Amino acid sequence: MQLTTCVLALGSVLFSGGGQATNPRNADPATIQAGGTLFRERCADCHGADAKGVRGPDLTRLWTTEGSDERVFQTIRSGVSGSIMPPSVAPDEELRSIVAYLRSISVAKAEISSGNTAHGELIFSAKCASCHRIKGRGGRIGPDLSRLAASQSSQVLTQAIRSASASFTRGYELVTLITGDGQRIRGTRKGEDAFSIQIMHTNERLQGYLKADLREVIHETQSLMPDFGTDRLSDEELNDLLAFLGTFRVAEPPRRQSDGPVDNRNDR
């Protein structure tokens, strides 16, 4: 499995409701063991060896908001439209083994934060909204956070906030372009091939560049987002922020929206 420009697409589909059909082999230890092996071979790159999410969503939470075995199975089988998670052609038995394994390690209920959601909303507006969006409001440089809390554990969210450069969401990697005349342009990488690169400028303008017109393309190892240590965000403030993000539950799969036309002219 791979991860979306929108890393949350799989979680968005799986967390929306559905029938409660269950896998008849959920209690079979051999099935669960086989599913765990298959998961680590095929899915761990994006979802982590423990299924708690790396670039992809935390899959230990799939049954916390009315998910079902059959819905999880069908999503793995069909892939996620609008993401880079492809459909699977593996035999049904293998996919159901993976579902049985995921159910065996799933948490019993969604985590509930004891934080102050009203204060968390103020923190989001002050510290996050310039780059991240919630329900259509905010910046577009970073990932949309509307569905994030529903598909990632508090542990993963905390790591992403405290150590932003530890991992990158696909489609939001920071790059620096150096033009022929030495101008440095920074933004998040949206697309790249052998001849061109498209970035979202820090002013939220999407633009393409021909590599032949560039002196250098630098793929940065640091995130555009700073690390929010306790000097920037106290533990109490972080708890309030997580509580606010947790109020946004997934209701439907995300729809793909264009960031706007790509201008392939260099702005020198």
mmCIF file of C-alpha atoms in Angstrom:
data_model
loop_
_atom_site.group_PDB
_atom_site.id
_atom_site.type_symbol
_atom_site.label_atom_id
_atom_site.label_comp_id
_atom_site.label_asym_id
_atom_site.label_seq_id
_atom_site.Cartn_x
_atom_site.Cartn_y
_atom_site.Cartn_z
ATOM 1 C CA MET A 1 0.000 0.000 0.000
ATOM 2 C CA GLN A 2 1.114 3.584 -0.658
ATOM 3 C CA LEU A 3 0.022 7.125 0.778
ATOM 4 C CA THR A 4 -2.126 9.774 -0.736
ATOM 5 C CA THR A 5 -1.426 13.397 -1.274
ATOM 6 C CA CYS A 6 -4.083 13.200 1.122
ATOM 7 C CA VAL A 7 -2.743 10.684 3.602
ATOM 8 C CA LEU A 8 -6.072 10.490 5.280
ATOM 9 C CA ALA A 9 -8.179 9.168 2.430
ATOM 10 C CA LEU A 10 -8.169 5.524 3.597
ATOM 11 C CA GLY A 11 -9.118 6.514 7.131
ATOM 12 C CA SER A 12 -11.864 8.806 5.825
ATOM 13 C CA VAL A 13 -13.559 5.958 3.958
ATOM 14 C CA LEU A 14 -13.103 3.341 6.646
ATOM 15 C CA PHE A 15 -14.287 5.525 9.508
ATOM 16 C CA SER A 16 -17.573 6.401 7.842
ATOM 17 C CA GLY A 17 -20.319 4.011 8.860
ATOM 18 C CA GLY A 18 -21.625 0.922 7.220
ATOM 19 C CA GLY A 19 -23.098 -2.442 8.015
ATOM 20 C CA GLN A 20 -21.712 -4.390 10.928
ATOM 21 C CA ALA A 21 -20.937 -7.611 9.075
ATOM 22 C CA THR A 22 -18.057 -9.417 10.777
ATOM 23 C CA ASN A 23 -15.332 -11.716 9.559
ATOM 24 C CA PRO A 24 -16.244 -15.296 10.572
ATOM 25 C CA ARG A 25 -12.550 -16.120 11.069
ATOM 26 C CA ASN A 26 -11.771 -13.237 13.449
ATOM 27 C CA ALA A 27 -11.144 -15.607 16.345
ATOM 28 C CA ASP A 28 -8.854 -17.985 14.436
ATOM 29 C CA PRO A 29 -5.255 -17.459 15.696
ATOM 30 C CA ALA A 30 -3.767 -18.839 12.469
ATOM 31 C CA THR A 31 -5.777 -16.378 10.384
ATOM 32 C CA ILE A 32 -4.736 -13.462 12.586
ATOM 33 C CA GLN A 33 -1.079 -14.490 12.449
ATOM 34 C CA ALA A 34 -1.186 -14.838 8.664
ATOM 35 C CA GLY A 35 -2.901 -11.449 8.396
ATOM 36 C CA GLY A 36 -0.217 -9.831 10.526
ATOM 37 C CA THR A 37 2.508 -11.190 8.264
ATOM 38 C CA LEU A 38 0.706 -9.975 5.147
ATOM 39 C CA PHE A 39 0.095 -6.554 6.719
ATOM 40 C CA ARG A 40 3.768 -6.047 7.567
ATOM 41 C CA GLU A 41 4.794 -7.095 4.057
ATOM 42 C CA ARG A 42 2.280 -4.971 2.146
ATOM 43 C CA CYS A 43 0.984 -2.174 4.351
ATOM 44 C CA ALA A 44 3.560 -1.238 6.995
ATOM 45 C CA ASP A 45 5.433 1.204 4.771
ATOM 46 C CA CYS A 46 2.546 3.681 5.021
ATOM 47 C CA HIS A 47 0.657 2.505 8.102
ATOM 48 C CA GLY A 48 3.541 1.441 10.335
ATOM 49 C CA ALA A 49 4.567 -1.991 11.576
ATOM 50 C CA ASP A 50 2.194 -1.496 14.515
ATOM 51 C CA ALA A 51 -0.591 -0.141 12.222
ATOM 52 C CA LYS A 52 -0.646 3.126 14.196
ATOM 53 C CA GLY A 53 0.210 5.214 11.150
ATOM 54 C CA VAL A 54 3.329 6.737 9.630
ATOM 55 C CA ARG A 55 2.392 8.450 6.404
ATOM 56 C CA GLY A 56 -0.988 6.755 6.341
ATOM 57 C CA PRO A 57 -3.741 6.726 8.978
ATOM 58 C CA ASP A 58 -3.801 4.812 12.249
ATOM 59 C CA LEU A 59 -5.598 1.564 11.399
ATOM 60 C CA THR A 60 -6.016 0.433 14.997
ATOM 61 C CA ARG A 61 -8.978 2.815 15.238
ATOM 62 C CA LEU A 62 -11.053 1.521 12.347
ATOM 63 C CA TRP A 63 -13.808 0.087 14.550
ATOM 64 C CA THR A 64 -14.111 3.054 16.922
ATOM 65 C CA THR A 65 -16.719 4.967 14.890
ATOM 66 C CA GLU A 66 -19.045 2.335 13.419
ATOM 67 C CA GLY A 67 -16.594 0.780 11.005
ATOM 68 C CA SER A 68 -17.289 -2.822 9.959
ATOM 69 C CA ASP A 69 -15.215 -5.806 8.818
ATOM 70 C CA GLU A 70 -16.941 -5.840 5.435
ATOM 71 C CA ARG A 71 -16.354 -2.138 4.860
ATOM 72 C CA VAL A 72 -12.670 -2.474 5.706
ATOM 73 C CA PHE A 73 -12.419 -5.479 3.377
ATOM 74 C CA GLN A 74 -14.140 -3.671 0.500
ATOM 75 C CA THR A 75 -11.956 -0.578 0.930
ATOM 76 C CA ILE A 76 -8.761 -2.647 0.741
ATOM 77 C CA ARG A 77 -10.178 -4.512 -2.256
ATOM 78 C CA SER A 78 -11.274 -1.399 -4.170
ATOM 79 C CA GLY A 79 -8.601 1.076 -3.062
ATOM 80 C CA VAL A 80 -9.426 4.704 -2.334
ATOM 81 C CA SER A 81 -10.577 6.920 -5.187
ATOM 82 C CA GLY A 82 -8.719 10.228 -5.273
ATOM 83 C CA SER A 83 -5.689 8.802 -3.468
ATOM 84 C CA ILE A 84 -2.660 6.763 -4.466
ATOM 85 C CA MET A 85 -3.861 3.720 -2.526
ATOM 86 C CA PRO A 86 -4.520 1.216 -5.326
ATOM 87 C CA PRO A 87 -7.066 -1.584 -5.421
ATOM 88 C CA SER A 88 -5.847 -5.032 -4.387
ATOM 89 C CA VAL A 89 -5.979 -8.145 -6.579
ATOM 90 C CA ALA A 90 -5.020 -10.470 -3.719
ATOM 91 C CA PRO A 91 -7.302 -13.420 -2.956
ATOM 92 C CA ASP A 92 -10.255 -12.745 -0.669
ATOM 93 C CA GLU A 93 -8.807 -15.074 1.957
ATOM 94 C CA GLU A 94 -5.644 -12.972 2.251
ATOM 95 C CA LEU A 95 -7.567 -9.705 2.547
ATOM 96 C CA ARG A 96 -9.880 -11.170 5.177
ATOM 97 C CA SER A 97 -6.820 -12.339 7.091
ATOM 98 C CA ILE A 98 -5.532 -8.754 7.109
ATOM 99 C CA VAL A 99 -8.940 -7.535 8.305
ATOM 100 C CA ALA A 100 -8.928 -10.136 11.090
ATOM 101 C CA TYR A 101 -5.460 -9.016 12.160
ATOM 102 C CA LEU A 102 -6.444 -5.337 12.195
ATOM 103 C CA ARG A 103 -9.541 -6.080 14.256
ATOM 104 C CA SER A 104 -7.437 -8.092 16.718
ATOM 105 C CA ILE A 105 -5.242 -5.064 17.449
ATOM 106 C CA SER A 106 -7.966 -2.419 17.224
ATOM 107 C CA VAL A 107 -8.694 -0.185 20.188
ATOM 108 C CA ALA A 108 -12.013 -0.709 21.929
ATOM 109 C CA LYS A 109 -13.194 2.867 21.709
ATOM 110 C CA ALA A 110 -12.081 6.248 20.468
ATOM 111 C CA GLU A 111 -9.728 8.220 22.654
ATOM 112 C CA ILE A 112 -11.424 11.074 24.482
ATOM 113 C CA SER A 113 -9.316 14.089 25.336
ATOM 114 C CA SER A 114 -9.968 15.890 28.594
ATOM 115 C CA GLY A 115 -8.819 19.181 27.063
ATOM 116 C CA ASN A 116 -10.763 22.422 26.682
ATOM 117 C CA THR A 117 -12.095 22.431 23.110
ATOM 118 C CA ALA A 118 -12.955 26.150 23.127
ATOM 119 C CA HIS A 119 -9.419 27.036 24.158
ATOM 120 C CA GLY A 120 -8.108 24.518 21.629
ATOM 121 C CA GLU A 121 -9.955 26.337 18.854
ATOM 122 C CA LEU A 122 -8.275 29.598 19.884
ATOM 123 C CA ILE A 123 -4.889 27.875 19.831
ATOM 124 C CA PHE A 124 -5.593 26.491 16.372
ATOM 125 C CA SER A 125 -6.551 29.935 15.071
ATOM 126 C CA ALA A 126 -3.431 31.518 16.542
ATOM 127 C CA LYS A 127 -0.806 28.868 15.789
ATOM 128 C CA CYS A 128 -2.094 26.604 13.012
ATOM 129 C CA ALA A 129 -4.652 28.332 10.772
ATOM 130 C CA SER A 130 -2.091 30.227 8.693
ATOM 131 C CA CYS A 131 -1.036 26.891 7.138
ATOM 132 C CA HIS A 132 -3.806 24.361 7.911
ATOM 133 C CA ARG A 133 -7.514 24.300 7.137
ATOM 134 C CA ILE A 134 -10.483 23.186 9.225
ATOM 135 C CA LYS A 135 -13.796 22.803 7.391
ATOM 136 C CA GLY A 136 -12.717 25.102 4.562
ATOM 137 C CA ARG A 137 -11.173 27.812 6.758
ATOM 138 C CA GLY A 138 -7.461 28.453 7.080
ATOM 139 C CA GLY A 139 -4.340 28.048 4.968
ATOM 140 C CA ARG A 140 -3.510 25.507 2.275
ATOM 141 C CA ILE A 141 0.255 25.138 2.692
ATOM 142 C CA GLY A 142 -0.154 22.241 5.133
ATOM 143 C CA PRO A 143 -2.587 19.295 5.182
ATOM 144 C CA ASP A 144 -6.291 19.837 5.857
ATOM 145 C CA LEU A 145 -6.856 18.880 9.493
ATOM 146 C CA SER A 146 -10.647 18.494 9.360
ATOM 147 C CA ARG A 147 -10.465 14.702 9.400
ATOM 148 C CA LEU A 148 -7.051 14.202 10.951
ATOM 149 C CA ALA A 149 -8.012 13.455 14.544
ATOM 150 C CA ALA A 150 -10.460 10.766 13.396
ATOM 151 C CA SER A 151 -7.782 8.821 11.538
ATOM 152 C CA GLN A 152 -4.689 9.350 13.673
ATOM 153 C CA SER A 153 -4.028 8.484 17.292
ATOM 154 C CA SER A 154 -3.220 11.133 19.869
ATOM 155 C CA GLN A 155 0.297 9.688 20.006
ATOM 156 C CA VAL A 156 0.809 10.184 16.274
ATOM 157 C CA LEU A 157 -0.696 13.677 16.378
ATOM 158 C CA THR A 158 1.505 14.643 19.308
ATOM 159 C CA GLN A 159 4.629 13.458 17.507
ATOM 160 C CA ALA A 160 3.624 15.346 14.361
ATOM 161 C CA ILE A 161 3.179 18.549 16.359
ATOM 162 C CA ARG A 162 6.180 18.207 18.649
ATOM 163 C CA SER A 163 8.583 16.876 15.974
ATOM 164 C CA ALA A 164 7.263 18.126 12.655
ATOM 165 C CA SER A 165 10.366 17.132 10.694
ATOM 166 C CA ALA A 166 10.311 13.511 11.872
ATOM 167 C CA SER A 167 8.065 12.568 8.942
ATOM 168 C CA PHE A 168 6.494 14.258 5.946
ATOM 169 C CA THR A 169 3.008 13.928 4.538
ATOM 170 C CA ARG A 170 3.261 13.161 0.849
ATOM 171 C CA GLY A 171 2.588 16.303 -1.180
ATOM 172 C CA TYR A 172 3.855 18.633 1.546
ATOM 173 C CA GLU A 173 7.620 18.057 1.359
ATOM 174 C CA LEU A 174 9.598 21.306 1.516
ATOM 175 C CA VAL A 175 11.763 22.167 -1.499
ATOM 176 C CA THR A 176 13.967 25.112 -2.385
ATOM 177 C CA LEU A 177 14.398 26.023 -6.044
ATOM 178 C CA ILE A 178 17.394 28.053 -7.178
ATOM 179 C CA THR A 179 16.778 29.832 -10.470
ATOM 180 C CA GLY A 180 19.350 30.575 -13.123
ATOM 181 C CA ASP A 181 19.935 34.050 -11.722
ATOM 182 C CA GLY A 182 20.350 32.770 -8.157
ATOM 183 C CA GLN A 183 16.871 33.514 -6.790
ATOM 184 C CA ARG A 184 15.751 31.082 -4.060
ATOM 185 C CA ILE A 185 12.096 29.995 -4.077
ATOM 186 C CA ARG A 186 10.631 27.866 -1.290
ATOM 187 C CA GLY A 187 7.431 25.884 -1.202
ATOM 188 C CA THR A 188 5.871 22.451 -0.774
ATOM 189 C CA ARG A 189 6.332 19.944 -3.579
ATOM 190 C CA LYS A 190 3.077 19.025 -5.332
ATOM 191 C CA GLY A 191 4.412 17.154 -8.338
ATOM 192 C CA GLU A 192 7.693 16.332 -10.026
ATOM 193 C CA ASP A 193 9.021 14.456 -13.027
ATOM 194 C CA ALA A 194 12.286 14.356 -14.954
ATOM 195 C CA PHE A 195 11.615 17.694 -16.658
ATOM 196 C CA SER A 196 9.539 19.824 -14.285
ATOM 197 C CA ILE A 197 8.486 20.419 -10.704
ATOM 198 C CA GLN A 198 5.311 21.962 -9.290
ATOM 199 C CA ILE A 199 5.269 23.660 -5.893
ATOM 200 C CA MET A 200 2.860 25.495 -3.637
ATOM 201 C CA HIS A 201 4.584 28.777 -2.764
ATOM 202 C CA THR A 202 4.504 29.969 0.831
ATOM 203 C CA ASN A 203 1.996 32.576 -0.386
ATOM 204 C CA GLU A 204 -0.239 29.648 -1.481
ATOM 205 C CA ARG A 205 0.297 30.106 -5.219
ATOM 206 C CA LEU A 206 0.631 26.861 -7.186
ATOM 207 C CA GLN A 207 3.245 27.115 -9.916
ATOM 208 C CA GLY A 208 5.295 24.861 -12.178
ATOM 209 C CA TYR A 209 8.929 25.236 -13.202
ATOM 210 C CA LEU A 210 10.974 23.633 -15.937
ATOM 211 C CA LYS A 211 14.087 22.069 -14.472
ATOM 212 C CA ALA A 212 16.084 23.238 -17.459
ATOM 213 C CA ASP A 213 15.514 26.796 -16.205
ATOM 214 C CA LEU A 214 16.652 26.006 -12.669
ATOM 215 C CA ARG A 215 20.162 25.879 -11.313
ATOM 216 C CA GLU A 216 19.264 23.485 -8.508
ATOM 217 C CA VAL A 217 16.360 21.715 -6.821
ATOM 218 C CA ILE A 218 16.959 21.139 -3.101
ATOM 219 C CA HIS A 219 14.741 18.624 -1.309
ATOM 220 C CA GLU A 220 14.837 19.855 2.266
ATOM 221 C CA THR A 221 15.092 17.493 5.231
ATOM 222 C CA GLN A 222 13.276 19.894 7.557
ATOM 223 C CA SER A 223 9.553 20.546 7.537
ATOM 224 C CA LEU A 224 8.183 23.984 6.724
ATOM 225 C CA MET A 225 6.253 23.553 9.960
ATOM 226 C CA PRO A 226 8.383 24.294 13.040
ATOM 227 C CA ASP A 227 8.650 21.852 15.923
ATOM 228 C CA PHE A 228 6.178 22.865 18.616
ATOM 229 C CA GLY A 229 8.122 22.052 21.758
ATOM 230 C CA THR A 230 6.871 22.981 25.203
ATOM 231 C CA ASP A 231 8.445 26.429 24.740
ATOM 232 C CA ARG A 232 6.005 27.064 21.858
ATOM 233 C CA LEU A 233 3.063 24.940 23.047
ATOM 234 C CA SER A 234 2.645 23.758 26.628
ATOM 235 C CA ASP A 235 1.379 20.279 27.416
ATOM 236 C CA GLU A 236 -1.921 21.782 28.580
ATOM 237 C CA GLU A 237 -2.267 23.778 25.355
ATOM 238 C CA LEU A 238 -1.461 20.681 23.304
ATOM 239 C CA ASN A 239 -4.158 18.718 25.133
ATOM 240 C CA ASP A 240 -6.674 21.478 24.410
ATOM 241 C CA LEU A 241 -5.670 21.526 20.730
ATOM 242 C CA LEU A 242 -6.072 17.739 20.461
ATOM 243 C CA ALA A 243 -9.491 18.024 22.098
ATOM 244 C CA PHE A 244 -10.550 20.598 19.501
ATOM 245 C CA LEU A 245 -9.280 18.510 16.588
ATOM 246 C CA GLY A 246 -11.103 15.523 18.035
ATOM 247 C CA THR A 247 -14.455 17.267 17.569
ATOM 248 C CA PHE A 248 -14.178 16.864 13.796
ATOM 249 C CA ARG A 249 -15.444 13.410 13.033
ATOM 250 C CA VAL A 250 -15.318 11.856 9.587
ATOM 251 C CA ALA A 251 -18.693 11.863 7.851
ATOM 252 C CA GLU A 252 -17.822 11.147 4.231
ATOM 253 C CA PRO A 253 -14.812 10.428 2.008
ATOM 254 C CA PRO A 254 -12.873 13.536 0.980
ATOM 255 C CA ARG A 255 -13.474 14.898 -2.489
ATOM 256 C CA ARG A 256 -10.570 15.899 -4.662
ATOM 257 C CA GLN A 257 -10.385 19.630 -5.181
ATOM 258 C CA SER A 258 -8.005 21.403 -7.489
ATOM 259 C CA ASP A 259 -5.644 23.848 -5.889
ATOM 260 C CA GLY A 260 -6.017 25.944 -9.020
ATOM 261 C CA PRO A 261 -4.387 26.103 -12.437
ATOM 262 C CA VAL A 262 -0.663 25.552 -12.701
ATOM 263 C CA ASP A 263 1.289 28.439 -14.127
ATOM 264 C CA ASN A 264 4.386 27.031 -15.837
ATOM 265 C CA ARG A 265 6.043 30.390 -16.293
ATOM 266 C CA ASN A 266 8.917 31.192 -13.998
ATOM 267 C CA ASP A 267 8.335 34.273 -11.863
ATOM 268 C CA ARG A 268 11.814 35.722 -12.153
#
